Short mmCIF file of C-alpha atoms and ligand atoms in Angstrom, two decimals:
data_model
loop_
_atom_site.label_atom_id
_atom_site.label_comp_id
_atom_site.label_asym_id
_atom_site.label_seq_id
_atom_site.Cartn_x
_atom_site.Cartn_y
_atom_site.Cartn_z
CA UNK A 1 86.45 107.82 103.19
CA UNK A 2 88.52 108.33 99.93
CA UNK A 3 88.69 105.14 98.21
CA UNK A 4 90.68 104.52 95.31
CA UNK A 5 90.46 101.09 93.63
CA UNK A 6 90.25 98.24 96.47
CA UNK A 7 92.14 100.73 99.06
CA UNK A 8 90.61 103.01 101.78
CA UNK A 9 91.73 106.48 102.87
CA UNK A 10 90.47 108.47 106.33
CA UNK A 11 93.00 111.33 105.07
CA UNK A 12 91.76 113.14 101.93
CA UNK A 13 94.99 115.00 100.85
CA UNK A 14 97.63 113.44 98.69
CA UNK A 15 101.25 114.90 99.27
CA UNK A 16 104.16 115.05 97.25
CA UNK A 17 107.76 114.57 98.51
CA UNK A 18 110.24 116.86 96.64
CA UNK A 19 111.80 120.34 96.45
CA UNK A 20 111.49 120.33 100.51
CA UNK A 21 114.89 122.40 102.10
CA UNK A 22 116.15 119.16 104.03
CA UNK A 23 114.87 115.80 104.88
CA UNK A 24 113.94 116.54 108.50
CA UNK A 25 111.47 119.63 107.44
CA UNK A 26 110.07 116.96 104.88
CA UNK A 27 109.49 114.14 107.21
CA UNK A 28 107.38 116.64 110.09
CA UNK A 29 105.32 118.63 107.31
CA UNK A 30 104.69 114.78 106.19
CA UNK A 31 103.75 114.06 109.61
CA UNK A 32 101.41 117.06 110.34
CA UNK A 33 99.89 117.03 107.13
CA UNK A 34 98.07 113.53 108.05
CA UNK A 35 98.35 112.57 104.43
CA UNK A 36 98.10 108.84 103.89
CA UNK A 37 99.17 108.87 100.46
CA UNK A 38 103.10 109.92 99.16
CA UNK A 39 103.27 110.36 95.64
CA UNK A 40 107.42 110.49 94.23
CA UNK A 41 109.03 110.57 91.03
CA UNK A 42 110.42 107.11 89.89
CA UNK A 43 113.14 108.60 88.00
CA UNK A 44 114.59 110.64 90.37
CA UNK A 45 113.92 108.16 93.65
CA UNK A 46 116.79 104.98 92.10
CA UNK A 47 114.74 102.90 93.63
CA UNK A 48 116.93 99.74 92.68
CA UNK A 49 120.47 101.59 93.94
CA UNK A 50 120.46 101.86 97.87
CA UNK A 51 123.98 103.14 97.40
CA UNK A 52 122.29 106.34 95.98
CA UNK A 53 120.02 109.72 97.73
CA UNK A 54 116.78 108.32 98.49
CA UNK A 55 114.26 111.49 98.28
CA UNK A 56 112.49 109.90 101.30
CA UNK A 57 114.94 108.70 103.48
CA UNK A 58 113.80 110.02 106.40
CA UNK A 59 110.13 108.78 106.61
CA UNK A 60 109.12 105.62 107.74
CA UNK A 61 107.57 104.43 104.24
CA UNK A 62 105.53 101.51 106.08
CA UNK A 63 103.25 104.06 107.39
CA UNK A 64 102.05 105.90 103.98
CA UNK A 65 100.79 104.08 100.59
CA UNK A 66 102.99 104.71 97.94
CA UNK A 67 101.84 106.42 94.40
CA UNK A 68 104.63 106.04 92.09
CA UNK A 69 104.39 109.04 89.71
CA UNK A 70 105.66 108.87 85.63
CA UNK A 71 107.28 112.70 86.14
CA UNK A 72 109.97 112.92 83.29
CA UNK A 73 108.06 110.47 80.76
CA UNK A 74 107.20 112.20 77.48
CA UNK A 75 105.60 109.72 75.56
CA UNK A 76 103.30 106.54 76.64
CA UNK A 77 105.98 103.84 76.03
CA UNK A 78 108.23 106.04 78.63
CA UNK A 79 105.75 106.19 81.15
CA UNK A 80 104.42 102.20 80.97
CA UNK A 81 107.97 101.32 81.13
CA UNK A 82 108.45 103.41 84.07
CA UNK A 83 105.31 102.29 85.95
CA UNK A 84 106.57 98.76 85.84
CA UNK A 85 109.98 100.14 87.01
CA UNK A 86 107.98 101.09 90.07
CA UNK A 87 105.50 97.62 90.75
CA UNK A 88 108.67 95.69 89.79
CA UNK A 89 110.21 97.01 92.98
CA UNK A 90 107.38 96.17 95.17
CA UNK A 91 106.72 99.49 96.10
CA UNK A 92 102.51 99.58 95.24
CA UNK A 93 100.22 98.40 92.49
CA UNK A 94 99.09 102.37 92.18
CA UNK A 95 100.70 104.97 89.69
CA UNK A 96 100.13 108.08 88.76
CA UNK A 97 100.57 108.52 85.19
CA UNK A 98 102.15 111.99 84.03
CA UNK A 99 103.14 112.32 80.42
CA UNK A 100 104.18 115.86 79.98
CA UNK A 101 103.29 117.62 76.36
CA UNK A 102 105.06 120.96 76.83
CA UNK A 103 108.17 121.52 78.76
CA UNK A 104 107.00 125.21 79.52
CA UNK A 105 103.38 124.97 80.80
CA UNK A 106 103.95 121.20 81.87
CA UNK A 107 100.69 120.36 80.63
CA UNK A 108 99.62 116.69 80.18
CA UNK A 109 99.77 115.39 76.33
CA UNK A 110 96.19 114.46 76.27
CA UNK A 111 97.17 111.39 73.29
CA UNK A 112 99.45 110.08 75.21
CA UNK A 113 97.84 109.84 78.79
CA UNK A 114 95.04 108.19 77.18
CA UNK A 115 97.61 105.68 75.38
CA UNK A 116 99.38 104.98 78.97
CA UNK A 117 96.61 104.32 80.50
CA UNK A 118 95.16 102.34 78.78
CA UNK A 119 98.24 100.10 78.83
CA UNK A 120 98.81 99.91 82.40
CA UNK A 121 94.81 99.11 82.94
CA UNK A 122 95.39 96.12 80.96
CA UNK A 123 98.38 95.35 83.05
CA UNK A 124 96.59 95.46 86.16
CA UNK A 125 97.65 98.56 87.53
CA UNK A 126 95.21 100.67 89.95
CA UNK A 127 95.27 104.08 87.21
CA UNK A 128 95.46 107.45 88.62
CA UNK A 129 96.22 109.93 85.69
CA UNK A 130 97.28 113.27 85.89
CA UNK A 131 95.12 115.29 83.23
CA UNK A 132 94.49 118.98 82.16
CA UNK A 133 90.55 120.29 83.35
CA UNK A 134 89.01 119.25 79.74
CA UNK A 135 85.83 117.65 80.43
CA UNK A 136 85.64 115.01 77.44
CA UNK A 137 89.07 113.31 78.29
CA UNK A 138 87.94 113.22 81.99
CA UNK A 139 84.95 111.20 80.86
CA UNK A 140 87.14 108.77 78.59
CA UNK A 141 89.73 108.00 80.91
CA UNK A 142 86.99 107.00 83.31
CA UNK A 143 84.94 104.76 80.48
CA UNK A 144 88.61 103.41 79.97
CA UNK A 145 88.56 102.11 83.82
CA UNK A 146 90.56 104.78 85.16
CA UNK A 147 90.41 104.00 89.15
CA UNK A 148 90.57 107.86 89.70
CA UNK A 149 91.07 110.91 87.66
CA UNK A 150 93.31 114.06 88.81
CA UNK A 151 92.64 117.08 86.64
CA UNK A 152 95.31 119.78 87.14
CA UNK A 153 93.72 123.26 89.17
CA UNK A 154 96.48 124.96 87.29
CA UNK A 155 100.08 124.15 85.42
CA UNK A 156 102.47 122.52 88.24
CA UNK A 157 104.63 124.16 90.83
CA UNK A 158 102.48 127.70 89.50
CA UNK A 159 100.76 128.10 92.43
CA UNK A 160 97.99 130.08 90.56
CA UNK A 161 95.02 127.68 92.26
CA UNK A 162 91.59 126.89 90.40
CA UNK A 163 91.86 128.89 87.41
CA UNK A 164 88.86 127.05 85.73
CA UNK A 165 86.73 125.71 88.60
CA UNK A 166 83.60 125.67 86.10
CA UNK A 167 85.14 122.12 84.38
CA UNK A 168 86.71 120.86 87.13
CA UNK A 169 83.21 121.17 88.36
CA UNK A 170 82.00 119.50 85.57
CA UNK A 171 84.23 116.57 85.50
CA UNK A 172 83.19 116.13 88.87
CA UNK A 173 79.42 116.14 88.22
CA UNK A 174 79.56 113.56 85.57
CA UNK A 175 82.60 111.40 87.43
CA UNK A 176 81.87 107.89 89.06
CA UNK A 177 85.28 107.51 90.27
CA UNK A 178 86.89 110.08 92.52
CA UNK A 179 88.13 113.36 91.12
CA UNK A 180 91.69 114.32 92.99
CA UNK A 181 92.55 118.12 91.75
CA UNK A 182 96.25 117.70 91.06
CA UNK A 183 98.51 120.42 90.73
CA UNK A 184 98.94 124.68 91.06
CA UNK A 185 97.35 124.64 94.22
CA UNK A 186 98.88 127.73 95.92
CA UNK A 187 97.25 128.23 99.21
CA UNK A 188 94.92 126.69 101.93
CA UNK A 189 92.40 128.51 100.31
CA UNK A 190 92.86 127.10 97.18
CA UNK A 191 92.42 123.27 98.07
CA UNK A 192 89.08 124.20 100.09
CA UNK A 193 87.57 125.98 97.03
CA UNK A 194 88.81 122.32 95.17
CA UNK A 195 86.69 120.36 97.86
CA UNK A 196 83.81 122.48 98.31
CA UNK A 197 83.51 122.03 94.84
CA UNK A 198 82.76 118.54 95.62
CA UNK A 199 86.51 116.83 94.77
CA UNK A 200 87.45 113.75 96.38
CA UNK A 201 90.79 114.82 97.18
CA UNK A 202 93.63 117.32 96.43
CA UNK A 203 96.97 116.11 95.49
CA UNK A 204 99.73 119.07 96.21
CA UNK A 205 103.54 119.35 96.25
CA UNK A 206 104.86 123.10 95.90
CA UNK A 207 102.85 125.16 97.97
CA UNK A 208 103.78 122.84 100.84
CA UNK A 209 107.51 122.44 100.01
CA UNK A 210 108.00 126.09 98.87
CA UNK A 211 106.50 127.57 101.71
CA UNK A 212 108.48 129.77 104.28
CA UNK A 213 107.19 127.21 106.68
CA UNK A 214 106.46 123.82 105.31
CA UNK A 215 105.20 122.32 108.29
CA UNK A 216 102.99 124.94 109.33
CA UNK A 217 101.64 125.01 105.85
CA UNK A 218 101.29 121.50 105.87
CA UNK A 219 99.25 121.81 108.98
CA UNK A 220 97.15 124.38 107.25
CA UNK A 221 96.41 122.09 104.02
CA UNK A 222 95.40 119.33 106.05
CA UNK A 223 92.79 121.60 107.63
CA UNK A 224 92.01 123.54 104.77
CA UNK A 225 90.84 119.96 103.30
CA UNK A 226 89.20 118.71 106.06
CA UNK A 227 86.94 122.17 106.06
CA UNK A 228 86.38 122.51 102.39
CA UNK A 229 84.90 118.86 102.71
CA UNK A 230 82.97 119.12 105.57
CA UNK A 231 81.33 122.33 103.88
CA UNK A 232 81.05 120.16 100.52
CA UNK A 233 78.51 117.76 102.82
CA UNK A 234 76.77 120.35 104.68
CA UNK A 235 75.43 121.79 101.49
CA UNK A 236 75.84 125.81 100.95
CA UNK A 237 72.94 127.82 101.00
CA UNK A 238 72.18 129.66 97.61
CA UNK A 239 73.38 132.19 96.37
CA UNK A 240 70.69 135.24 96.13
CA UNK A 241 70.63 138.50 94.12
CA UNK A 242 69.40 140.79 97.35
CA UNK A 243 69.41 140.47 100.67
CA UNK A 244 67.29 138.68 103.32
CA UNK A 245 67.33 139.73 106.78
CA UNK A 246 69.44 137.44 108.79
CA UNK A 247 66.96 137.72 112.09
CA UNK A 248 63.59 138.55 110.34
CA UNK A 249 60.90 140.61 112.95
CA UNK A 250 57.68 138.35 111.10
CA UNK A 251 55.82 136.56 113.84
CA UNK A 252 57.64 138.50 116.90
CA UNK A 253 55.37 140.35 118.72
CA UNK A 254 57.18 143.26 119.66
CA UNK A 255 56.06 146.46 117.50
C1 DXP B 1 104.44 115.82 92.99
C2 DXP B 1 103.60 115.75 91.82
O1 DXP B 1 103.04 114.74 91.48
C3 DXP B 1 103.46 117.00 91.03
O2 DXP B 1 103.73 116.72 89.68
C4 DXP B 1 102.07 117.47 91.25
O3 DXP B 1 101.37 117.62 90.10
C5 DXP B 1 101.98 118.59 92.22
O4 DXP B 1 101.98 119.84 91.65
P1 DXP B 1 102.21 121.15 92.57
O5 DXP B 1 103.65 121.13 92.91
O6 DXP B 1 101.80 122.30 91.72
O7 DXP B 1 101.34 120.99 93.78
#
């Protein structure tokens, strides 16, 4: 079970909802993907106009937990205001903070994730942040009371997967709270390297919604997690320098 704050998850993978071609694709890759957990931007969802496109008007929204996202927010005081946007409308008590530093690598200011946190902890929010792979801000969101932490594989929508799976490896050695990998995932591949590594969960958008086939890609994500977990708990053997026979002759008694 994934459990994030006082809620419970059989479903491991955490989905994002835009950039799909048309609402019907989006609904049946949401379906097949078994998610549990829908994470959309509040700026872009007007979640106070009804009049206006709703991004997930298709899907029943009483079946999935809701994860607000800050998308858009630059600096703390944009994001906190926008999380409240989000529990003021009833939607969930979760959010994931993202306060981008760099409009061309979309990387997470590290200042002012720490800063929005920090603020919406106080405020009683469950805390998932959205963080780059550096090790020492991991540990302080956590020591802040962070309910989960979600470093990035690689900068979002790039598709390049793990590109520093020592840290994230780290982080999730020295993490007490579970470790989503958020972000750049590219292939099924990619999210089972992220659980075998020992993550708690992968949150993904692009690779699902870009794909020639979202819903068979969907499919394949959902199963992709599911294996790199179950090979997470079965423990791999070790890695050795030579070989060792994989039937060995010792005590047969053929000559
Ligand atoms: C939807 C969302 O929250 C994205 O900001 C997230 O980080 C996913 O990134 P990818 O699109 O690279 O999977």
């Amino acid at each position: 079970m994934l459990k994030i704050g006082p809620y419970e998850f059989k479903s491991r993978l955490l989905l994002g909802t835009g950039k799909y071609p048309n609402f019907d694709v989006q609904k049946e890759a949401v379906a097949v993907s078994e998610t549990e957990i829908l994470t959309f931007s509040v700026r872009r969802m007007n979640i106070f106009e009804a009049s206006q496109p709703n991004f997930l008007e298709k899907i029943d929204v009483e079946k999935y937990n809701l994860l607000p996202n800050t998308a858009g927010a630059k600096t703390a005081e944009e994001a906190v205001r926008t999380a409240k946007l989000a529990k003021a409308s009833g939607l969930c008590d979760m959010i994931k903070v993202e306060v981008i530093g760099d409009q061309k690598t979309l990387l997470p200011d590290p200042v002012e994730t720490l800063k929005a946190s920090e603020e919406l902890l106080k405020e009683g929010f469950i805390v998932l942040p959205y963080t780059s792979d550096d090790v020492l801000l991991a540990k302080r969101l956590e020591e802040m009371g962070c309910h989960a932490i979600m470093p990035g594989a690689s900068p979002i929508g790039s598709g390049q997967g793990i590109v520093n799976p020592l840290n994230l490896s780290f982080i999730i050695e020295q993490s007490n709270v579970p470790v989503i990998v958020d972000a750049g995932i590219g292939t099924p591949s990619d999210a089972t390297i992220a659980m075998e590594l020992g993550a708690d969960g992968v949150l993904l958008n692009t690779a699902v919604s870009g794909a020639e086939d979202p819903v068979k890609m969907a499919k394949a994500m959902n199963m992709a997690i599911e294996a790199g977990r179950l090979g997470y708990e079965a423990g791999r053997i070790p890695k050795k320098r030579y070989a060792t026979a994989s039937s060995p002759m010792e005590g047969m008694s053929i000559s």
